[in-house]
PDB file of N, CA and C in Angstrom:
ATOM      1  N   UNK F   1     -46.244  59.829 -51.267  1.00  0.00           N
ATOM      2  CA  UNK F   1     -46.146  58.375 -51.175  1.00  0.00           C
ATOM      3  C   UNK F   1     -45.097  58.009 -50.119  1.00  0.00           C
ATOM      4  N   UNK F   2     -45.482  57.223 -49.143  1.00  0.00           N
ATOM      5  CA  UNK F   2     -44.524  56.836 -48.122  1.00  0.00           C
ATOM      6  C   UNK F   2     -43.610  55.750 -48.662  1.00  0.00           C
ATOM      7  N   UNK F   3     -42.516  55.574 -47.966  1.00  0.00           N
ATOM      8  CA  UNK F   3     -41.533  54.577 -48.393  1.00  0.00           C
ATOM      9  C   UNK F   3     -42.163  53.190 -48.407  1.00  0.00           C
ATOM     10  N   UNK F   4     -42.926  52.869 -47.378  1.00  0.00           N
ATOM     11  CA  UNK F   4     -43.530  51.542 -47.261  1.00  0.00           C
ATOM     12  C   UNK F   4     -44.488  51.269 -48.417  1.00  0.00           C
ATOM     13  N   UNK F   5     -45.200  52.284 -48.877  1.00  0.00           N
ATOM     14  CA  UNK F   5     -46.159  52.107 -49.967  1.00  0.00           C
ATOM     15  C   UNK F   5     -45.477  51.866 -51.305  1.00  0.00           C
ATOM     16  N   UNK F   6     -44.228  52.273 -51.434  1.00  0.00           N
ATOM     17  CA  UNK F   6     -43.536  52.129 -52.712  1.00  0.00           C
ATOM     18  C   UNK F   6     -42.789  50.805 -52.845  1.00  0.00           C
ATOM     19  N   UNK F   7     -42.929  49.904 -51.881  1.00  0.00           N
ATOM     20  CA  UNK F   7     -42.246  48.614 -51.941  1.00  0.00           C
ATOM     21  C   UNK F   7     -42.929  47.686 -52.934  1.00  0.00           C
ATOM     22  N   UNK F   8     -42.139  46.766 -53.489  1.00  0.00           N
ATOM     23  CA  UNK F   8     -42.717  45.734 -54.354  1.00  0.00           C
ATOM     24  C   UNK F   8     -43.577  44.811 -53.496  1.00  0.00           C
ATOM     25  N   UNK F   9     -44.373  44.000 -54.142  1.00  0.00           N
ATOM     26  CA  UNK F   9     -45.244  43.084 -53.419  1.00  0.00           C
ATOM     27  C   UNK F   9     -44.489  42.140 -52.505  1.00  0.00           C
ATOM     28  N   UNK F  10     -43.404  41.580 -53.019  1.00  0.00           N
ATOM     29  CA  UNK F  10     -42.616  40.635 -52.222  1.00  0.00           C
ATOM     30  C   UNK F  10     -41.936  41.338 -51.052  1.00  0.00           C
ATOM     31  N   UNK F  11     -41.416  42.544 -51.293  1.00  0.00           N
ATOM     32  CA  UNK F  11     -40.768  43.310 -50.223  1.00  0.00           C
ATOM     33  C   UNK F  11     -41.776  43.712 -49.156  1.00  0.00           C
ATOM     34  N   UNK F  12     -42.951  44.125 -49.586  1.00  0.00           N
ATOM     35  CA  UNK F  12     -44.000  44.498 -48.635  1.00  0.00           C
ATOM     36  C   UNK F  12     -44.411  43.293 -47.788  1.00  0.00           C
ATOM     37  N   UNK F  13     -44.424  42.110 -48.393  1.00  0.00           N
ATOM     38  CA  UNK F  13     -44.763  40.895 -47.649  1.00  0.00           C
ATOM     39  C   UNK F  13     -43.712  40.596 -46.587  1.00  0.00           C
ATOM     40  N   UNK F  14     -42.441  40.815 -46.920  1.00  0.00           N
ATOM     41  CA  UNK F  14     -41.363  40.602 -45.945  1.00  0.00           C
ATOM     42  C   UNK F  14     -41.520  41.582 -44.789  1.00  0.00           C
ATOM     43  N   UNK F  15     -41.808  42.842 -45.098  1.00  0.00           N
ATOM     44  CA  UNK F  15     -41.989  43.847 -44.045  1.00  0.00           C
ATOM     45  C   UNK F  15     -43.194  43.487 -43.179  1.00  0.00           C
ATOM     46  N   UNK F  16     -44.252  43.010 -43.799  1.00  0.00           N
ATOM     47  CA  UNK F  16     -45.441  42.609 -43.041  1.00  0.00           C
ATOM     48  C   UNK F  16     -45.108  41.460 -42.090  1.00  0.00           C
ATOM     49  N   UNK F  17     -44.325  40.492 -42.571  1.00  0.00           N
ATOM     50  CA  UNK F  17     -43.922  39.375 -41.712  1.00  0.00           C
ATOM     51  C   UNK F  17     -42.980  39.848 -40.607  1.00  0.00           C
ATOM     52  N   UNK F  18     -42.142  40.841 -40.912  1.00  0.00           N
ATOM     53  CA  UNK F  18     -41.263  41.416 -39.891  1.00  0.00           C
ATOM     54  C   UNK F  18     -42.091  42.119 -38.818  1.00  0.00           C
ATOM     55  N   UNK F  19     -43.189  42.738 -39.230  1.00  0.00           N
ATOM     56  CA  UNK F  19     -44.086  43.382 -38.264  1.00  0.00           C
ATOM     57  C   UNK F  19     -44.738  42.339 -37.354  1.00  0.00           C
ATOM     58  N   UNK F  20     -45.099  41.205 -37.917  1.00  0.00           N
ATOM     59  CA  UNK F  20     -45.661  40.115 -37.114  1.00  0.00           C
ATOM     60  C   UNK F  20     -44.622  39.633 -36.106  1.00  0.00           C
ATOM     61  N   UNK F  21     -43.379  39.505 -36.543  1.00  0.00           N
ATOM     62  CA  UNK F  21     -42.298  39.089 -35.651  1.00  0.00           C
ATOM     63  C   UNK F  21     -42.125  40.089 -34.512  1.00  0.00           C
ATOM     64  N   UNK F  22     -42.090  41.376 -34.830  1.00  0.00           N
ATOM     65  CA  UNK F  22     -41.932  42.410 -33.800  1.00  0.00           C
ATOM     66  C   UNK F  22     -43.103  42.374 -32.820  1.00  0.00           C
ATOM     67  N   UNK F  23     -44.295  42.221 -33.346  1.00  0.00           N
ATOM     68  CA  UNK F  23     -45.494  42.166 -32.498  1.00  0.00           C
ATOM     69  C   UNK F  23     -45.437  40.954 -31.574  1.00  0.00           C
ATOM     70  N   UNK F  24     -45.061  39.801 -32.134  1.00  0.00           N
ATOM     71  CA  UNK F  24     -44.988  38.566 -31.353  1.00  0.00           C
ATOM     72  C   UNK F  24     -43.972  38.669 -30.220  1.00  0.00           C
ATOM     73  N   UNK F  25     -42.888  39.399 -30.469  1.00  0.00           N
ATOM     74  CA  UNK F  25     -41.845  39.554 -29.454  1.00  0.00           C
ATOM     75  C   UNK F  25     -42.094  40.732 -28.513  1.00  0.00           C
ATOM     76  N   UNK F  26     -43.171  41.477 -28.743  1.00  0.00           N
ATOM     77  CA  UNK F  26     -43.510  42.585 -27.859  1.00  0.00           C
ATOM     78  C   UNK F  26     -42.693  43.841 -28.084  1.00  0.00           C
ATOM     79  N   UNK F  27     -42.169  44.011 -29.289  1.00  0.00           N
ATOM     80  CA  UNK F  27     -41.381  45.198 -29.607  1.00  0.00           C
ATOM     81  C   UNK F  27     -42.292  46.297 -30.143  1.00  0.00           C
ATOM     82  N   UNK F  28     -41.957  47.541 -29.821  1.00  0.00           N
ATOM     83  CA  UNK F  28     -42.779  48.679 -30.238  1.00  0.00           C
ATOM     84  C   UNK F  28     -42.481  49.108 -31.669  1.00  0.00           C
ATOM     85  N   UNK F  29     -41.282  48.780 -32.160  1.00  0.00           N
ATOM     86  CA  UNK F  29     -40.881  49.201 -33.501  1.00  0.00           C
ATOM     87  C   UNK F  29     -40.372  48.021 -34.313  1.00  0.00           C
ATOM     88  N   UNK F  30     -40.535  48.152 -35.616  1.00  0.00           N
ATOM     89  CA  UNK F  30     -39.963  47.187 -36.557  1.00  0.00           C
ATOM     90  C   UNK F  30     -38.625  47.760 -36.994  1.00  0.00           C
ATOM     91  N   UNK F  31     -37.570  46.981 -36.830  1.00  0.00           N
ATOM     92  CA  UNK F  31     -36.212  47.433 -37.118  1.00  0.00           C
ATOM     93  C   UNK F  31     -35.621  46.656 -38.295  1.00  0.00           C
ATOM     94  N   UNK F  32     -34.475  47.108 -38.803  1.00  0.00           N
ATOM     95  CA  UNK F  32     -33.797  46.317 -39.838  1.00  0.00           C
ATOM     96  C   UNK F  32     -33.486  44.894 -39.373  1.00  0.00           C
ATOM     97  N   UNK F  33     -33.270  44.715 -38.080  1.00  0.00           N
ATOM     98  CA  UNK F  33     -33.008  43.382 -37.543  1.00  0.00           C
ATOM     99  C   UNK F  33     -34.223  42.466 -37.722  1.00  0.00           C
ATOM    100  N   UNK F  34     -35.410  42.987 -37.504  1.00  0.00           N
ATOM    101  CA  UNK F  34     -36.624  42.187 -37.729  1.00  0.00           C
ATOM    102  C   UNK F  34     -36.731  41.780 -39.200  1.00  0.00           C
ATOM    103  N   UNK F  35     -36.430  42.715 -40.089  1.00  0.00           N
ATOM    104  CA  UNK F  35     -36.509  42.427 -41.527  1.00  0.00           C
ATOM    105  C   UNK F  35     -35.460  41.386 -41.920  1.00  0.00           C
ATOM    106  N   UNK F  36     -34.233  41.551 -41.432  1.00  0.00           N
ATOM    107  CA  UNK F  36     -33.166  40.596 -41.762  1.00  0.00           C
ATOM    108  C   UNK F  36     -33.495  39.206 -41.227  1.00  0.00           C
ATOM    109  N   UNK F  37     -34.019  39.138 -40.011  1.00  0.00           N
ATOM    110  CA  UNK F  37     -34.401  37.850 -39.433  1.00  0.00           C
ATOM    111  C   UNK F  37     -35.492  37.196 -40.270  1.00  0.00           C
ATOM    112  N   UNK F  38     -36.448  37.999 -40.698  1.00  0.00           N
ATOM    113  CA  UNK F  38     -37.529  37.487 -41.544  1.00  0.00           C
ATOM    114  C   UNK F  38     -36.980  36.988 -42.874  1.00  0.00           C
ATOM    115  N   UNK F  39     -36.065  37.745 -43.466  1.00  0.00           N
ATOM    116  CA  UNK F  39     -35.478  37.336 -44.749  1.00  0.00           C
ATOM    117  C   UNK F  39     -34.666  36.056 -44.615  1.00  0.00           C
ATOM    118  N   UNK F  40     -34.085  35.828 -43.446  1.00  0.00           N
ATOM    119  CA  UNK F  40     -33.293  34.620 -43.235  1.00  0.00           C
ATOM    120  C   UNK F  40     -34.184  33.391 -43.069  1.00  0.00           C
ATOM    121  N   UNK F  41     -35.390  33.596 -42.561  1.00  0.00           N
ATOM    122  CA  UNK F  41     -36.231  32.443 -42.233  1.00  0.00           C
ATOM    123  C   UNK F  41     -37.456  32.274 -43.119  1.00  0.00           C
ATOM    124  N   UNK F  42     -37.689  33.194 -44.044  1.00  0.00           N
ATOM    125  CA  UNK F  42     -38.909  33.170 -44.844  1.00  0.00           C
ATOM    126  C   UNK F  42     -38.615  32.819 -46.291  1.00  0.00           C
ATOM    127  N   UNK F  43     -39.490  32.019 -46.870  1.00  0.00           N
ATOM    128  CA  UNK F  43     -39.367  31.688 -48.290  1.00  0.00           C
ATOM    129  C   UNK F  43     -39.903  32.827 -49.132  1.00  0.00           C
ATOM    130  N   UNK F  44     -39.254  33.075 -50.239  1.00  0.00           N
ATOM    131  CA  UNK F  44     -39.740  34.093 -51.173  1.00  0.00           C
ATOM    132  C   UNK F  44     -40.820  33.482 -52.049  1.00  0.00           C
ATOM    133  N   UNK F  45     -41.359  34.290 -52.926  1.00  0.00           N
ATOM    134  CA  UNK F  45     -42.396  33.801 -53.843  1.00  0.00           C
ATOM    135  C   UNK F  45     -41.864  32.672 -54.719  1.00  0.00           C
ATOM    136  N   UNK F  46     -40.567  32.694 -54.996  1.00  0.00           N
ATOM    137  CA  UNK F  46     -39.967  31.657 -55.840  1.00  0.00           C
ATOM    138  C   UNK F  46     -39.667  30.387 -55.051  1.00  0.00           C
ATOM    139  N   UNK F  47     -39.963  30.404 -53.746  1.00  0.00           N
ATOM    140  CA  UNK F  47     -39.717  29.234 -52.922  1.00  0.00           C
ATOM    141  C   UNK F  47     -38.298  29.150 -52.401  1.00  0.00           C
ATOM    142  N   UNK F  48     -37.547  30.214 -52.522  1.00  0.00           N
ATOM    143  CA  UNK F  48     -36.162  30.240 -52.053  1.00  0.00           C
ATOM    144  C   UNK F  48     -36.091  31.140 -50.831  1.00  0.00           C
ATOM    145  N   UNK F  49     -35.408  30.703 -49.795  1.00  0.00           N
ATOM    146  CA  UNK F  49     -35.197  31.565 -48.635  1.00  0.00           C
ATOM    147  C   UNK F  49     -34.215  32.648 -49.053  1.00  0.00           C
ATOM    148  N   UNK F  50     -34.658  33.877 -49.074  1.00  0.00           N
ATOM    149  CA  UNK F  50     -33.896  34.967 -49.671  1.00  0.00           C
ATOM    150  C   UNK F  50     -32.506  35.139 -49.071  1.00  0.00           C
ATOM    151  N   UNK F  51     -32.416  35.480 -47.823  1.00  0.00           N
ATOM    152  CA  UNK F  51     -31.115  35.708 -47.201  1.00  0.00           C
ATOM    153  C   UNK F  51     -30.389  34.386 -46.965  1.00  0.00           C
ATOM    154  N   UNK F  52     -31.138  33.352 -46.660  1.00  0.00           N
ATOM    155  CA  UNK F  52     -30.524  32.033 -46.445  1.00  0.00           C
ATOM    156  C   UNK F  52     -29.844  31.537 -47.724  1.00  0.00           C
ATOM    157  N   UNK F  53     -30.463  31.765 -48.870  1.00  0.00           N
ATOM    158  CA  UNK F  53     -29.860  31.347 -50.139  1.00  0.00           C
ATOM    159  C   UNK F  53     -28.557  32.094 -50.382  1.00  0.00           C
ATOM    160  N   UNK F  54     -28.559  33.393 -50.118  1.00  0.00           N
ATOM    161  CA  UNK F  54     -27.335  34.176 -50.295  1.00  0.00           C
ATOM    162  C   UNK F  54     -26.253  33.707 -49.333  1.00  0.00           C
ATOM    163  N   UNK F  55     -26.633  33.412 -48.112  1.00  0.00           N
ATOM    164  CA  UNK F  55     -25.680  32.927 -47.110  1.00  0.00           C
ATOM    165  C   UNK F  55     -25.092  31.582 -47.539  1.00  0.00           C
ATOM    166  N   UNK F  56     -25.947  30.700 -48.008  1.00  0.00           N
ATOM    167  CA  UNK F  56     -25.492  29.373 -48.430  1.00  0.00           C
ATOM    168  C   UNK F  56     -24.569  29.440 -49.636  1.00  0.00           C
ATOM    169  N   UNK F  57     -24.870  30.347 -50.571  1.00  0.00           N
ATOM    170  CA  UNK F  57     -24.050  30.469 -51.771  1.00  0.00           C
ATOM    171  C   UNK F  57     -22.693  31.090 -51.477  1.00  0.00           C
ATOM    172  N   UNK F  58     -22.640  31.965 -50.486  1.00  0.00           N
ATOM    173  CA  UNK F  58     -21.381  32.650 -50.204  1.00  0.00           C
ATOM    174  C   UNK F  58     -20.448  31.809 -49.341  1.00  0.00           C
ATOM    175  N   UNK F  59     -20.987  30.871 -48.587  1.00  0.00           N
ATOM    176  CA  UNK F  59     -20.169  30.047 -47.712  1.00  0.00           C
ATOM    177  C   UNK F  59     -20.759  28.648 -47.687  1.00  0.00           C
ATOM    178  N   UNK F  60     -19.983  27.680 -48.042  1.00  0.00           N
ATOM    179  CA  UNK F  60     -20.482  26.310 -48.168  1.00  0.00           C
ATOM    180  C   UNK F  60     -20.646  25.590 -46.827  1.00  0.00           C
ATOM    181  N   UNK F  61     -20.156  26.160 -45.738  1.00  0.00           N
ATOM    182  CA  UNK F  61     -20.283  25.483 -44.450  1.00  0.00           C
ATOM    183  C   UNK F  61     -21.744  25.523 -44.001  1.00  0.00           C
ATOM    184  N   UNK F  62     -22.350  24.366 -43.740  1.00  0.00           N
ATOM    185  CA  UNK F  62     -23.784  24.322 -43.440  1.00  0.00           C
ATOM    186  C   UNK F  62     -24.186  25.034 -42.146  1.00  0.00           C
ATOM    187  N   UNK F  63     -23.274  25.178 -41.210  1.00  0.00           N
ATOM    188  CA  UNK F  63     -23.623  25.813 -39.943  1.00  0.00           C
ATOM    189  C   UNK F  63     -23.514  27.332 -39.981  1.00  0.00           C
ATOM    190  N   UNK F  64     -22.990  27.875 -41.062  1.00  0.00           N
ATOM    191  CA  UNK F  64     -22.807  29.324 -41.165  1.00  0.00           C
ATOM    192  C   UNK F  64     -24.147  30.059 -41.074  1.00  0.00           C
ATOM    193  N   UNK F  65     -25.132  29.610 -41.805  1.00  0.00           N
ATOM    194  CA  UNK F  65     -26.455  30.257 -41.775  1.00  0.00           C
ATOM    195  C   UNK F  65     -27.125  30.059 -40.422  1.00  0.00           C
ATOM    196  N   UNK F  66     -26.938  28.890 -39.844  1.00  0.00           N
ATOM    197  CA  UNK F  66     -27.519  28.625 -38.522  1.00  0.00           C
ATOM    198  C   UNK F  66     -26.897  29.553 -37.482  1.00  0.00           C
ATOM    199  N   UNK F  67     -25.594  29.795 -37.592  1.00  0.00           N
ATOM    200  CA  UNK F  67     -24.923  30.710 -36.665  1.00  0.00           C
ATOM    201  C   UNK F  67     -25.453  32.131 -36.832  1.00  0.00           C
ATOM    202  N   UNK F  68     -25.686  32.535 -38.072  1.00  0.00           N
ATOM    203  CA  UNK F  68     -26.242  33.862 -38.332  1.00  0.00           C
ATOM    204  C   UNK F  68     -27.647  33.976 -37.739  1.00  0.00           C
ATOM    205  N   UNK F  69     -28.440  32.942 -37.911  1.00  0.00           N
ATOM    206  CA  UNK F  69     -29.791  32.928 -37.349  1.00  0.00           C
ATOM    207  C   UNK F  69     -29.746  33.036 -35.824  1.00  0.00           C
ATOM    208  N   UNK F  70     -28.820  32.330 -35.208  1.00  0.00           N
ATOM    209  CA  UNK F  70     -28.655  32.392 -33.756  1.00  0.00           C
ATOM    210  C   UNK F  70     -28.266  33.800 -33.308  1.00  0.00           C
ATOM    211  N   UNK F  71     -27.341  34.423 -34.029  1.00  0.00           N
ATOM    212  CA  UNK F  71     -26.926  35.800 -33.706  1.00  0.00           C
ATOM    213  C   UNK F  71     -28.100  36.766 -33.814  1.00  0.00           C
ATOM    214  N   UNK F  72     -28.899  36.622 -34.858  1.00  0.00           N
ATOM    215  CA  UNK F  72     -30.074  37.487 -35.019  1.00  0.00           C
ATOM    216  C   UNK F  72     -31.045  37.298 -33.856  1.00  0.00           C
ATOM    217  N   UNK F  73     -31.276  36.042 -33.468  1.00  0.00           N
ATOM    218  CA  UNK F  73     -32.206  35.781 -32.369  1.00  0.00           C
ATOM    219  C   UNK F  73     -31.694  36.323 -31.045  1.00  0.00           C
ATOM    220  N   UNK F  74     -30.404  36.211 -30.798  1.00  0.00           N
ATOM    221  CA  UNK F  74     -29.822  36.787 -29.581  1.00  0.00           C
ATOM    222  C   UNK F  74     -30.015  38.299 -29.584  1.00  0.00           C
ATOM    223  N   UNK F  75     -29.782  38.918 -30.725  1.00  0.00           N
ATOM    224  CA  UNK F  75     -29.960  40.370 -30.835  1.00  0.00           C
ATOM    225  C   UNK F  75     -31.420  40.767 -30.644  1.00  0.00           C
ATOM    226  N   UNK F  76     -32.337  40.000 -31.201  1.00  0.00           N
ATOM    227  CA  UNK F  76     -33.764  40.281 -30.996  1.00  0.00           C
ATOM    228  C   UNK F  76     -34.144  40.150 -29.526  1.00  0.00           C
ATOM    229  N   UNK F  77     -33.573  39.157 -28.852  1.00  0.00           N
ATOM    230  CA  UNK F  77     -33.853  38.973 -27.427  1.00  0.00           C
ATOM    231  C   UNK F  77     -33.369  40.154 -26.600  1.00  0.00           C
ATOM    232  N   UNK F  78     -32.356  40.846 -27.075  1.00  0.00           N
ATOM    233  CA  UNK F  78     -31.797  41.985 -26.342  1.00  0.00           C
ATOM    234  C   UNK F  78     -32.552  43.287 -26.581  1.00  0.00           C
ATOM    235  N   UNK F  79     -33.409  43.323 -27.588  1.00  0.00           N
ATOM    236  CA  UNK F  79     -34.200  44.530 -27.823  1.00  0.00           C
ATOM    237  C   UNK F  79     -35.213  44.696 -26.692  1.00  0.00           C
ATOM    238  N   UNK F  80     -35.455  45.942 -26.284  1.00  0.00           N
ATOM    239  CA  UNK F  80     -36.421  46.147 -25.198  1.00  0.00           C
ATOM    240  C   UNK F  80     -37.839  45.811 -25.648  1.00  0.00           C
ATOM    241  N   UNK F  81     -38.597  45.260 -24.722  1.00  0.00           N
ATOM    242  CA  UNK F  81     -40.006  45.000 -24.995  1.00  0.00           C
ATOM    243  C   UNK F  81     -40.822  46.158 -24.440  1.00  0.00           C
ATOM    244  N   UNK F  82     -41.999  46.310 -24.949  1.00  0.00           N
ATOM    245  CA  UNK F  82     -42.877  47.399 -24.534  1.00  0.00           C
ATOM    246  C   UNK F  82     -44.148  46.803 -23.938  1.00  0.00           C
ATOM    247  N   UNK F  83     -44.145  46.508 -22.624  1.00  0.00           N
ATOM    248  CA  UNK F  83     -45.298  45.828 -22.026  1.00  0.00           C
ATOM    249  C   UNK F  83     -46.596  46.631 -22.099  1.00  0.00           C
ATOM    250  N   UNK F  84     -46.524  47.954 -22.067  1.00  0.00           N
ATOM    251  CA  UNK F  84     -47.724  48.792 -22.116  1.00  0.00           C
ATOM    252  C   UNK F  84     -48.085  49.201 -23.540  1.00  0.00           C
ATOM    253  N   UNK F  85     -47.298  48.734 -24.506  1.00  0.00           N
ATOM    254  CA  UNK F  85     -47.483  49.148 -25.896  1.00  0.00           C
ATOM    255  C   UNK F  85     -48.641  48.401 -26.540  1.00  0.00           C
ATOM    256  N   UNK F  86     -49.408  49.110 -27.344  1.00  0.00           N
ATOM    257  CA  UNK F  86     -50.493  48.504 -28.115  1.00  0.00           C
ATOM    258  C   UNK F  86     -49.877  47.727 -29.279  1.00  0.00           C
ATOM    259  N   UNK F  87     -49.985  46.395 -29.292  1.00  0.00           N
ATOM    260  CA  UNK F  87     -49.335  45.604 -30.346  1.00  0.00           C
ATOM    261  C   UNK F  87     -49.867  45.881 -31.744  1.00  0.00           C
ATOM    262  N   UNK F  88     -51.047  46.475 -31.839  1.00  0.00           N
ATOM    263  CA  UNK F  88     -51.599  46.793 -33.154  1.00  0.00           C
ATOM    264  C   UNK F  88     -51.126  48.144 -33.672  1.00  0.00           C
ATOM    265  N   UNK F  89     -50.310  48.833 -32.882  1.00  0.00           N
ATOM    266  CA  UNK F  89     -49.835  50.158 -33.267  1.00  0.00           C
ATOM    267  C   UNK F  89     -48.307  50.172 -33.354  1.00  0.00           C
ATOM    268  N   UNK F  90     -47.757  49.314 -34.195  1.00  0.00           N
ATOM    269  CA  UNK F  90     -46.308  49.256 -34.384  1.00  0.00           C
ATOM    270  C   UNK F  90     -45.847  50.412 -35.257  1.00  0.00           C
ATOM    271  N   UNK F  91     -44.627  50.862 -35.014  1.00  0.00           N
ATOM    272  CA  UNK F  91     -44.045  51.873 -35.894  1.00  0.00           C
ATOM    273  C   UNK F  91     -42.794  51.295 -36.544  1.00  0.00           C
ATOM    274  N   UNK F  92     -42.389  51.909 -37.621  1.00  0.00           N
ATOM    275  CA  UNK F  92     -41.164  51.503 -38.309  1.00  0.00           C
ATOM    276  C   UNK F  92     -40.042  52.391 -37.792  1.00  0.00           C
ATOM    277  N   UNK F  93     -38.945  51.787 -37.389  1.00  0.00           N
ATOM    278  CA  UNK F  93     -37.840  52.543 -36.801  1.00  0.00           C
ATOM    279  C   UNK F  93     -37.217  53.492 -37.820  1.00  0.00           C
ATOM    280  N   UNK F  94     -36.582  54.538 -37.300  1.00  0.00           N
ATOM    281  CA  UNK F  94     -35.890  55.488 -38.172  1.00  0.00           C
ATOM    282  C   UNK F  94     -34.809  54.790 -38.993  1.00  0.00           C
ATOM    283  N   UNK F  95     -34.146  53.805 -38.394  1.00  0.00           N
ATOM    284  CA  UNK F  95     -33.095  53.077 -39.110  1.00  0.00           C
ATOM    285  C   UNK F  95     -33.669  52.312 -40.301  1.00  0.00           C
ATOM    286  N   UNK F  96     -34.851  51.742 -40.139  1.00  0.00           N
ATOM    287  CA  UNK F  96     -35.468  51.003 -41.245  1.00  0.00           C
ATOM    288  C   UNK F  96     -35.952  51.958 -42.332  1.00  0.00           C
ATOM    289  N   UNK F  97     -36.510  53.092 -41.937  1.00  0.00           N
ATOM    290  CA  UNK F  97     -36.919  54.102 -42.921  1.00  0.00           C
ATOM    291  C   UNK F  97     -35.702  54.574 -43.711  1.00  0.00           C
ATOM    292  N   UNK F  98     -34.590  54.814 -43.006  1.00  0.00           N
ATOM    293  CA  UNK F  98     -33.361  55.251 -43.680  1.00  0.00           C
ATOM    294  C   UNK F  98     -32.856  54.184 -44.647  1.00  0.00           C
ATOM    295  N   UNK F  99     -32.957  52.919 -44.258  1.00  0.00           N
ATOM    296  CA  UNK F  99     -32.531  51.831 -45.152  1.00  0.00           C
ATOM    297  C   UNK F  99     -33.406  51.787 -46.402  1.00  0.00           C
ATOM    298  N   UNK F 100     -34.713  51.972 -46.236  1.00  0.00           N
ATOM    299  CA  UNK F 100     -35.614  52.018 -47.392  1.00  0.00           C
ATOM    300  C   UNK F 100     -35.243  53.170 -48.321  1.00  0.00           C
ATOM    301  N   UNK F 101     -34.979  54.327 -47.739  1.00  0.00           N
ATOM    302  CA  UNK F 101     -34.642  55.501 -48.552  1.00  0.00           C
ATOM    303  C   UNK F 101     -33.324  55.306 -49.301  1.00  0.00           C
ATOM    304  N   UNK F 102     -32.335  54.686 -48.643  1.00  0.00           N
ATOM    305  CA  UNK F 102     -31.064  54.397 -49.326  1.00  0.00           C
ATOM    306  C   UNK F 102     -31.285  53.428 -50.475  1.00  0.00           C
ATOM    307  N   UNK F 103     -32.118  52.426 -50.259  1.00  0.00           N
ATOM    308  CA  UNK F 103     -32.406  51.453 -51.318  1.00  0.00           C
ATOM    309  C   UNK F 103     -33.105  52.129 -52.495  1.00  0.00           C
ATOM    310  N   UNK F 104     -34.036  53.027 -52.209  1.00  0.00           N
ATOM    311  CA  UNK F 104     -34.720  53.752 -53.282  1.00  0.00           C
ATOM    312  C   UNK F 104     -33.749  54.634 -54.056  1.00  0.00           C
ATOM    313  N   UNK F 105     -32.855  55.304 -53.343  1.00  0.00           N
ATOM    314  CA  UNK F 105     -31.869  56.160 -54.009  1.00  0.00           C
ATOM    315  C   UNK F 105     -30.953  55.321 -54.894  1.00  0.00           C
ATOM    316  N   UNK F 106     -30.586  54.146 -54.422  1.00  0.00           N
ATOM    317  CA  UNK F 106     -29.734  53.254 -55.204  1.00  0.00           C
ATOM    318  C   UNK F 106     -30.450  52.796 -56.476  1.00  0.00           C
ATOM    319  N   UNK F 107     -31.752  52.532 -56.371  1.00  0.00           N
ATOM    320  CA  UNK F 107     -32.528  52.098 -57.541  1.00  0.00           C
ATOM    321  C   UNK F 107     -32.615  53.188 -58.602  1.00  0.00           C
ATOM    322  N   UNK F 108     -32.601  54.433 -58.182  1.00  0.00           N
ATOM    323  CA  UNK F 108     -32.726  55.552 -59.125  1.00  0.00           C
ATOM    324  C   UNK F 108     -31.456  55.792 -59.928  1.00  0.00           C
ATOM    325  N   UNK F 109     -30.359  55.227 -59.501  1.00  0.00           N
ATOM    326  CA  UNK F 109     -29.077  55.432 -60.199  1.00  0.00           C
ATOM    327  C   UNK F 109     -29.083  54.789 -61.552  1.00  0.00           C
TER     328      UNK F 109
END
C-alpha cells in the first residue's frame, strides 16, 4: 500500500487539489509547499479553511494569514517550471513522501 493510498478521504482531496495547483503552475512535482498552500486556501469538508483556521486562532491579527499566503505564493513562483513536462504525469516529491511517512509513524504511536 503506497502512502498516498492510505490517506483519509479529506487528506486525499487536499493532495488532489495540490496536484491541480502544481499542474496549473507547470511544476513537475507536488511538494509540501503545494499541499500547505492548498490547505491555506481550501475549505475542508466541515466548511472551515484548515490551515487558515489554525492561523487565525493562533494570531488575531487579520493580515497574518494573508502574509503567510503571500509568502507561499512567492515560494511557489520560485519553483522551477517544467516546460517539456507532461502535466498529466506529476510525481510526488521525496519531501512530501517523507512528510506522509512521518505523519503515519506519528499516528502509530
